[in-house]
Coordinates of C-alpha atoms and ligand atoms in Angstrom, one line a residue:
X1 CA 20.3 -10.8 -10.3
X2 CA 16.9 -10.5 -8.8
X3 CA 14.8 -8.5 -11.2
X4 CA 13.2 -10.3 -14.1
X5 CA 13.2 -7.2 -16.3
X6 CA 16.9 -6.9 -15.8
X7 CA 17.6 -10.1 -17.7
X8 CA 18.5 -10.5 -21.4
X9 CA 16.9 -13.6 -22.9
X10 CA 20.1 -15.6 -23.0
X11 CA 20.9 -14.8 -19.4
X12 CA 17.5 -15.9 -18.3
X13 CA 17.9 -19.1 -20.3
X14 CA 21.2 -19.9 -18.5
X15 CA 19.6 -19.1 -15.1
X16 CA 16.6 -21.3 -15.7
X17 CA 18.9 -24.2 -16.8
X18 CA 20.9 -23.8 -13.6
X19 CA 17.7 -24.1 -11.7
X20 CA 16.8 -27.3 -13.6
X21 CA 14.2 -25.8 -16.0
X22 CA 14.3 -26.2 -19.8
X23 CA 16.1 -23.3 -21.5
X24 CA 13.3 -22.7 -24.0
X25 CA 11.1 -21.6 -21.1
X26 CA 13.0 -18.3 -21.2
X27 CA 11.6 -17.5 -24.7
X28 CA 8.1 -18.3 -23.5
X29 CA 8.6 -16.0 -20.5
X30 CA 10.0 -13.2 -22.7
X31 CA 7.0 -13.6 -25.0
X32 CA 4.6 -13.2 -22.1
X33 CA 6.5 -10.4 -20.6
X34 CA 7.3 -8.3 -23.7
X35 CA 4.8 -9.3 -26.4
X36 CA 1.8 -9.7 -24.1
X37 CA 2.7 -7.4 -21.2
X38 CA 1.6 -10.1 -18.8
X39 CA 1.2 -8.3 -15.4
X40 CA 1.7 -11.5 -13.3
X41 CA 3.5 -14.9 -13.8
X42 CA 0.1 -16.5 -13.1
X43 CA -1.0 -15.4 -16.6
X44 CA 1.7 -17.4 -18.2
X45 CA -0.5 -20.4 -18.8
X46 CA 1.9 -22.5 -20.9
X47 CA 4.4 -22.6 -18.1
X48 CA 4.5 -25.5 -15.5
X49 CA 3.2 -24.4 -12.1
X50 CA 6.6 -25.2 -10.5
X51 CA 8.2 -22.6 -12.8
X52 CA 5.5 -20.0 -12.1
X53 CA 6.1 -20.5 -8.4
X54 CA 9.8 -20.3 -8.8
X55 CA 9.4 -16.9 -10.7
X56 CA 7.2 -15.6 -7.9
X57 CA 9.5 -16.6 -5.2
X58 CA 12.9 -15.9 -6.7
X59 CA 12.7 -12.9 -9.0
X60 CA 11.2 -9.4 -8.5
X61 CA 8.5 -9.2 -11.2
X62 CA 7.8 -5.5 -11.0
X63 CA 10.5 -3.1 -9.9
X64 CA 8.3 0.0 -9.7
X65 CA 4.9 1.0 -8.4
X66 CA 3.0 3.9 -10.0
X67 CA 2.8 6.6 -7.3
X68 CA 1.3 9.4 -9.4
X69 CA 0.6 10.2 -13.0
X70 CA -0.3 13.5 -14.7
X71 CA -1.6 14.2 -18.2
X72 CA -1.1 17.5 -19.9
X73 CA -3.3 19.1 -22.5
X74 CA -0.7 18.4 -25.1
X75 CA -0.8 14.7 -24.4
X76 CA 2.3 14.4 -22.4
X77 CA 2.1 11.9 -19.5
X78 CA 4.4 12.3 -16.6
X79 CA 4.8 9.3 -14.2
X80 CA 6.2 9.3 -10.7
X81 CA 7.4 5.8 -9.7
X82 CA 8.2 4.4 -6.3
X83 CA 11.1 2.0 -6.2
X84 CA 11.3 -1.0 -3.8
X85 CA 13.5 1.0 -1.4
X86 CA 10.9 3.8 -1.2
X87 CA 12.8 6.3 -3.3
X88 CA 11.0 7.9 -6.2
X89 CA 11.9 8.6 -9.8
X90 CA 10.0 10.0 -12.8
X91 CA 9.7 9.3 -16.5
X92 CA 7.6 10.9 -19.2
X93 CA 5.7 9.8 -22.3
X94 CA 5.9 12.4 -25.1
X95 CA 3.4 12.1 -27.9
X96 CA 5.2 12.3 -31.3
X97 CA 3.9 14.8 -33.7
X98 CA 1.7 13.5 -36.5
X99 CA 1.3 10.1 -35.0
X100 CA -0.3 8.1 -32.3
X101 CA 3.1 7.0 -31.0
X102 CA 5.1 8.1 -28.0
X103 CA 8.7 8.7 -27.1
X104 CA 9.5 7.5 -23.6
X105 CA 11.9 9.6 -21.6
X106 CA 13.4 7.7 -18.7
X107 CA 15.6 8.2 -15.7
X108 CA 18.9 6.4 -15.2
X109 CA 19.7 7.4 -11.6
X110 CA 18.0 8.6 -8.5
X111 CA 19.2 12.2 -8.4
X112 CA 22.4 13.3 -10.1
X113 CA 26.0 14.2 -9.2
X114 CA 26.4 16.8 -11.8
X115 CA 24.6 19.7 -10.3
X116 CA 23.8 21.6 -13.5
X117 CA 22.7 25.1 -12.5
X118 CA 19.3 25.1 -14.2
X119 CA 18.3 21.5 -13.7
X120 CA 15.8 20.4 -11.0
X121 CA 17.5 17.0 -10.5
X122 CA 20.8 18.7 -10.2
X123 CA 19.6 20.5 -7.2
X124 CA 18.5 17.3 -5.4
X125 CA 21.9 15.6 -5.3
X126 CA 22.6 12.0 -6.0
X127 CA 21.2 9.0 -4.2
X128 CA 22.0 6.0 -6.2
X129 CA 22.2 4.4 -9.7
X130 CA 19.1 2.6 -11.1
X131 CA 19.4 -1.0 -12.0
X132 CA 18.7 -2.2 -15.6
X133 CA 15.5 -3.7 -14.4
X134 CA 14.3 -0.4 -13.0
X135 CA 15.1 1.3 -16.3
X136 CA 13.3 -1.3 -18.4
X137 CA 10.4 -1.2 -16.0
X138 CA 9.8 2.5 -16.6
X139 CA 9.1 1.7 -20.3
X140 CA 7.3 -1.5 -19.5
X141 CA 5.0 0.0 -16.9
X142 CA 4.3 3.0 -19.2
X143 CA 3.3 0.6 -22.0
X144 CA 1.0 -1.2 -19.5
X145 CA -0.5 2.1 -18.5
X146 CA -1.2 2.9 -22.2
X147 CA -2.8 -0.5 -22.6
X148 CA -5.0 -0.1 -19.5
X149 CA -6.1 3.4 -20.5
X150 CA -6.5 2.6 -24.2
X151 CA -9.7 1.8 -25.8
X152 CA -11.3 -1.5 -24.7
X153 CA -10.2 -4.5 -26.7
X154 CA -6.9 -2.9 -27.7
X155 CA -4.2 -5.5 -27.8
X156 CA -0.9 -5.4 -25.8
X157 CA 0.9 -5.3 -29.2
X158 CA -0.8 -2.0 -29.9
X159 CA 0.2 -0.3 -26.7
X160 CA 3.7 -1.6 -27.0
X161 CA 4.0 -0.3 -30.5
X162 CA 2.9 3.0 -29.2
X163 CA 6.2 3.5 -27.6
X164 CA 8.4 3.9 -30.6
X165 CA 11.4 5.9 -29.4
X166 CA 13.3 6.0 -26.2
X167 CA 15.5 8.7 -24.7
X168 CA 17.7 8.6 -21.6
X169 CA 16.8 12.2 -20.7
X170 CA 15.1 11.9 -17.4
X171 CA 16.8 12.1 -14.0
X172 CA 20.5 11.3 -13.8
X173 CA 23.5 11.0 -16.0
X174 CA 23.2 7.8 -18.0
X175 CA 26.9 7.6 -18.8
X176 CA 27.8 7.6 -15.1
X177 CA 25.7 4.4 -14.9
X178 CA 27.1 2.9 -18.0
X179 CA 26.8 -0.9 -17.5
X180 CA 23.2 -0.8 -16.3
X181 CA 22.2 1.6 -19.1
X182 CA 23.8 -0.7 -21.7
X183 CA 22.0 -3.7 -20.3
X184 CA 18.7 -1.8 -20.4
X185 CA 19.4 -0.7 -24.0
X186 CA 20.0 -4.3 -24.9
X187 CA 16.8 -5.5 -23.3
X188 CA 14.6 -2.7 -24.6
X189 CA 16.2 -2.6 -28.0
X190 CA 16.3 -6.3 -28.8
X191 CA 13.7 -8.2 -30.8
X192 CA 13.2 -10.8 -28.1
X193 CA 12.8 -8.0 -25.5
X194 CA 10.8 -4.9 -25.8
X195 CA 11.8 -4.4 -29.4
X196 CA 12.2 -0.7 -29.7
X197 CA 15.3 -1.1 -31.9
X198 CA 18.6 0.5 -30.9
X199 CA 18.5 3.0 -33.7
X200 CA 15.5 4.5 -32.1
X201 CA 17.2 4.9 -28.7
X202 CA 19.1 8.0 -27.7
X203 CA 21.4 8.6 -24.7
X204 CA 21.7 12.1 -23.5
X205 CA 24.9 13.2 -21.7
X206 CA 26.3 16.3 -20.1
X207 CA 29.6 15.2 -21.6
X208 CA 31.2 12.2 -19.9
X209 CA 34.0 11.6 -22.4
X210 CA 35.0 8.1 -21.4
X211 CA 31.3 7.1 -21.6
X212 CA 31.0 8.7 -25.1
X213 CA 34.0 6.7 -26.3
X214 CA 32.8 3.4 -24.9
X215 CA 29.3 4.0 -26.3
X216 CA 30.7 4.6 -29.8
X217 CA 32.5 1.3 -29.7
X218 CA 29.9 -0.8 -27.8
X219 CA 26.6 0.7 -28.8
X220 CA 27.3 2.3 -32.2
X221 CA 23.6 2.0 -33.2
X222 CA 22.4 4.1 -30.3
X223 CA 22.0 7.8 -30.8
X224 CA 24.0 10.4 -28.8
X225 CA 22.6 13.8 -27.5
X226 CA 25.0 16.2 -25.9
X227 CA 23.7 18.8 -23.5
X228 CA 25.9 21.7 -24.5
X229 CA 24.2 24.9 -23.3
X230 CA 27.2 27.1 -23.9
X231 CA 30.2 27.2 -26.3
X232 CA 32.4 29.2 -24.0
X233 CA 34.4 27.3 -21.3
X234 CA 33.9 29.9 -18.6
X235 CA 30.1 30.1 -19.0
X236 CA 29.7 26.3 -19.6
X237 CA 31.7 25.5 -16.4
X238 CA 29.2 27.7 -14.5
X239 CA 26.1 26.1 -16.0
X240 CA 27.4 22.5 -16.3
X241 CA 30.2 22.1 -13.7
X242 CA 31.3 18.9 -15.4
X243 CA 32.9 21.2 -18.0
X244 CA 35.7 21.8 -15.5
X245 CA 36.6 18.1 -15.9
X246 CA 35.9 17.6 -19.6
X247 CA 36.1 21.0 -21.4
X248 CA 34.8 22.1 -24.8
X249 CA 38.0 21.3 -26.7
X250 CA 38.2 17.8 -25.3
X251 CA 34.5 17.3 -26.0
X252 CA 34.9 18.4 -29.6
X253 CA 37.6 15.8 -30.1
X254 CA 35.5 13.1 -28.5
X255 CA 32.5 13.9 -30.7
X256 CA 34.7 13.7 -33.8
X257 CA 35.8 10.3 -32.7
X258 CA 32.2 9.3 -32.1
X259 CA 31.2 10.4 -35.6
X260 CA 34.1 8.6 -37.1
X261 CA 33.2 5.4 -35.3
X262 CA 29.4 5.5 -35.8
X263 CA 28.6 7.7 -38.7
X264 CA 25.6 8.9 -36.7
X265 CA 24.6 12.5 -36.5
X266 CA 24.8 13.9 -33.0
X267 CA 22.0 15.9 -31.4
X268 CA 23.2 19.0 -29.6
X269 CA 20.9 20.3 -26.8
X270 CA 21.0 23.9 -25.9
X271 CA 18.6 25.3 -23.3
X272 CA 18.2 29.0 -24.0
X273 CA 18.4 31.1 -20.8
X274 CA 17.5 34.7 -20.9
X275 CA 20.5 36.9 -21.2
X276 CA 22.8 34.1 -20.0
X277 CA 23.5 32.1 -23.1
X278 CA 21.1 33.5 -25.7
X279 CA 23.0 36.5 -27.2
X280 CA 23.7 36.6 -30.9
X281 CA 27.4 36.6 -30.2
X282 CA 26.9 33.4 -28.3
X283 CA 25.1 31.8 -31.2
X284 CA 28.1 32.7 -33.4
X285 CA 30.3 31.1 -30.8
X286 CA 28.2 28.0 -31.0
X287 CA 28.5 28.0 -34.8
X288 CA 32.3 28.2 -34.3
X289 CA 32.4 25.3 -32.0
X290 CA 30.2 23.1 -34.2
X291 CA 32.6 23.4 -37.1
X292 CA 33.7 19.9 -38.2
X293 CA 30.8 18.1 -36.5
X294 CA 27.7 16.6 -38.0
X295 CA 24.9 17.7 -35.7
X296 CA 21.3 18.5 -35.3
X297 CA 20.7 21.4 -32.9
X298 CA 17.8 21.4 -30.5
X299 CA 17.1 24.8 -28.9
X300 CA 14.9 24.5 -25.8
X301 CA 13.7 27.6 -24.0
X302 CA 14.6 27.0 -20.3
X303 CA 11.9 25.6 -18.1
X304 CA 12.2 27.7 -14.9
X305 CA 13.2 25.8 -11.9
X306 CA 12.1 26.5 -8.3
X307 CA 14.6 28.5 -6.3
X308 CA 16.5 29.7 -9.4
X309 CA 16.3 33.2 -11.0
X310 CA 17.1 31.9 -14.5
X311 CA 14.3 32.2 -17.0
X312 CA 13.7 31.0 -20.6
X313 CA 14.5 33.2 -23.5
X314 CA 11.8 35.3 -25.3
X315 CA 10.4 34.2 -28.6
X316 CA 12.2 37.0 -30.5
X317 CA 15.6 36.2 -28.9
X318 CA 15.1 32.5 -29.7
X319 CA 14.3 33.3 -33.4
X320 CA 17.5 35.5 -33.7
X321 CA 19.6 32.8 -32.2
X322 CA 18.1 30.1 -34.4
X323 CA 18.6 32.1 -37.5
X324 CA 22.3 32.4 -36.9
X325 CA 22.6 28.6 -36.5
X326 CA 20.5 27.8 -39.6
X327 CA 22.3 30.4 -41.8
X328 CA 25.6 28.7 -40.9
X329 CA 24.1 25.6 -42.5
X330 CA 23.2 23.5 -39.4
X331 CA 19.8 21.9 -39.1
X332 CA 18.1 23.4 -36.0
X333 CA 14.7 23.3 -34.4
X334 CA 13.2 25.0 -31.4
X335 CA 11.7 22.3 -29.2
X336 CA 9.1 23.7 -26.8
X337 CA 9.6 22.0 -23.5
X338 CA 6.3 20.2 -23.6
X339 CA 4.3 19.2 -20.7
X340 CA 5.2 22.4 -18.8
X341 CA 1.9 22.4 -17.1
X342 CA 2.6 19.0 -15.6
X343 CA 6.2 19.9 -14.8
X344 CA 7.5 17.3 -17.2
X345 CA 10.9 18.9 -17.4
X346 CA 13.8 17.0 -15.9
X347 CA 13.2 16.3 -12.2
X348 CA 10.3 18.7 -11.9
X349 CA 7.5 16.3 -11.0
X350 CA 9.5 15.0 -8.1
X351 CA 10.3 18.6 -7.1
X352 CA 6.6 19.4 -6.6
X353 CA 6.2 16.5 -4.2
X354 CA 3.9 13.5 -4.8
X355 CA 0.8 15.5 -3.8
X356 CA 1.5 18.1 -6.5
X357 CA 1.7 21.0 -4.1
X358 CA 4.4 23.5 -4.8
Ligands
SAH1 N1 22.4 14.1 -17.6 C1 21.9 13.9 -19.0 C2 20.4 13.6 -19.1 C3 19.4 14.3 -18.2 S1 19.0 15.9 -18.5 C4 22.2 15.2 -19.7 O1 22.7 16.2 -19.1 O2 22.0 15.2 -20.9 C5 18.1 15.9 -20.0 C6 18.1 17.2 -20.7 O3 17.2 18.2 -20.1 C7 19.4 17.8 -20.8 O4 19.7 18.4 -22.1 C8 19.3 19.0 -19.8 O5 20.3 19.9 -20.0 C9 17.9 19.4 -20.0 N2 17.4 20.2 -18.9 C10 17.5 20.1 -17.6 N3 16.9 21.0 -16.9 C11 16.3 21.8 -17.8 C12 15.4 22.9 -17.7 N4 15.1 23.5 -16.5 N5 14.9 23.5 -18.9 C13 15.3 22.9 -20.0 N6 16.0 21.9 -20.2 C14 16.6 21.3 -19.1

């Protein structure tokens, strides 16, 4: 492994010992990296020079370079990162309501295989999986950005605390890059690492059933969000082609199993598309499908994507849809897709090109 931010503390300790360094140095490095956000091994002034040199020469310290960042009026910050191979990915910091904290929304792949009809990333195709280090670095670099743009004198601890929640809802399908996502969750979630805490991490999936099952066994603390978008197989297969492989009945059973294993409420994401999936009858279908599940429903008016005729539902249609869900007894909220003006929706910053021209 080459990227420092792809290591768990115990793995770095073993590697350092192999190289003839004392194991406890790993803890010191982790402390510099994750408690102080040290931007260079040179800053790690309690390490011997030989170890600092070894780090410089043998491990990639930063996996990403900031290519572009955009701030929206609502406080959303969208980042476009350049990877070492020149490819680009994006991530977003979403300010949490009523607090100074942020939720980081990160990418798990460059592009995506799933080709969901309404998704900007889906239109781009798949290029490769991200490494754990590249996922961790999206959060790490975002924290550094907050630190460097924060008020002078603000401590690293403060900017790190600012990122309180993490969602794998950027580009890609996290459960098709399971091992690396799990490694990133362990590094970002652990106390010795970034210390977000796995209960404040959510993985969003279009419905990869084997991944959901594995997740419920191996990461029971991590939250699950399912991108549903339709409760009818024919329509869902059109919007989310993965439904042809894992259909609604199979998904329902997998979610029941997830609930039995974890006891954690599942978030159901439903992007409302005008006259496609936002009819009252479709809300009732959704209610029917939800029966037997413990869920929280997020309704998101579709963010229009370039080259697609699909549009978001009107406020009145959204209200009617929402009412049917809530009257059936399910907690539901309408989540405005924030950061629209900076194109913070999935895959949309990249779509505009780095220069921002559409
Ligand atoms: N592949 C994973 C995670 C990435 S997509 C998944 O499908 O969950 C993150 C979320 O954004 C998903 O719920 C997805 O359906 C939604 N999304 C994608 N494009 C959108 C758009 N144009 N408008 C609103 N939501 C969108």
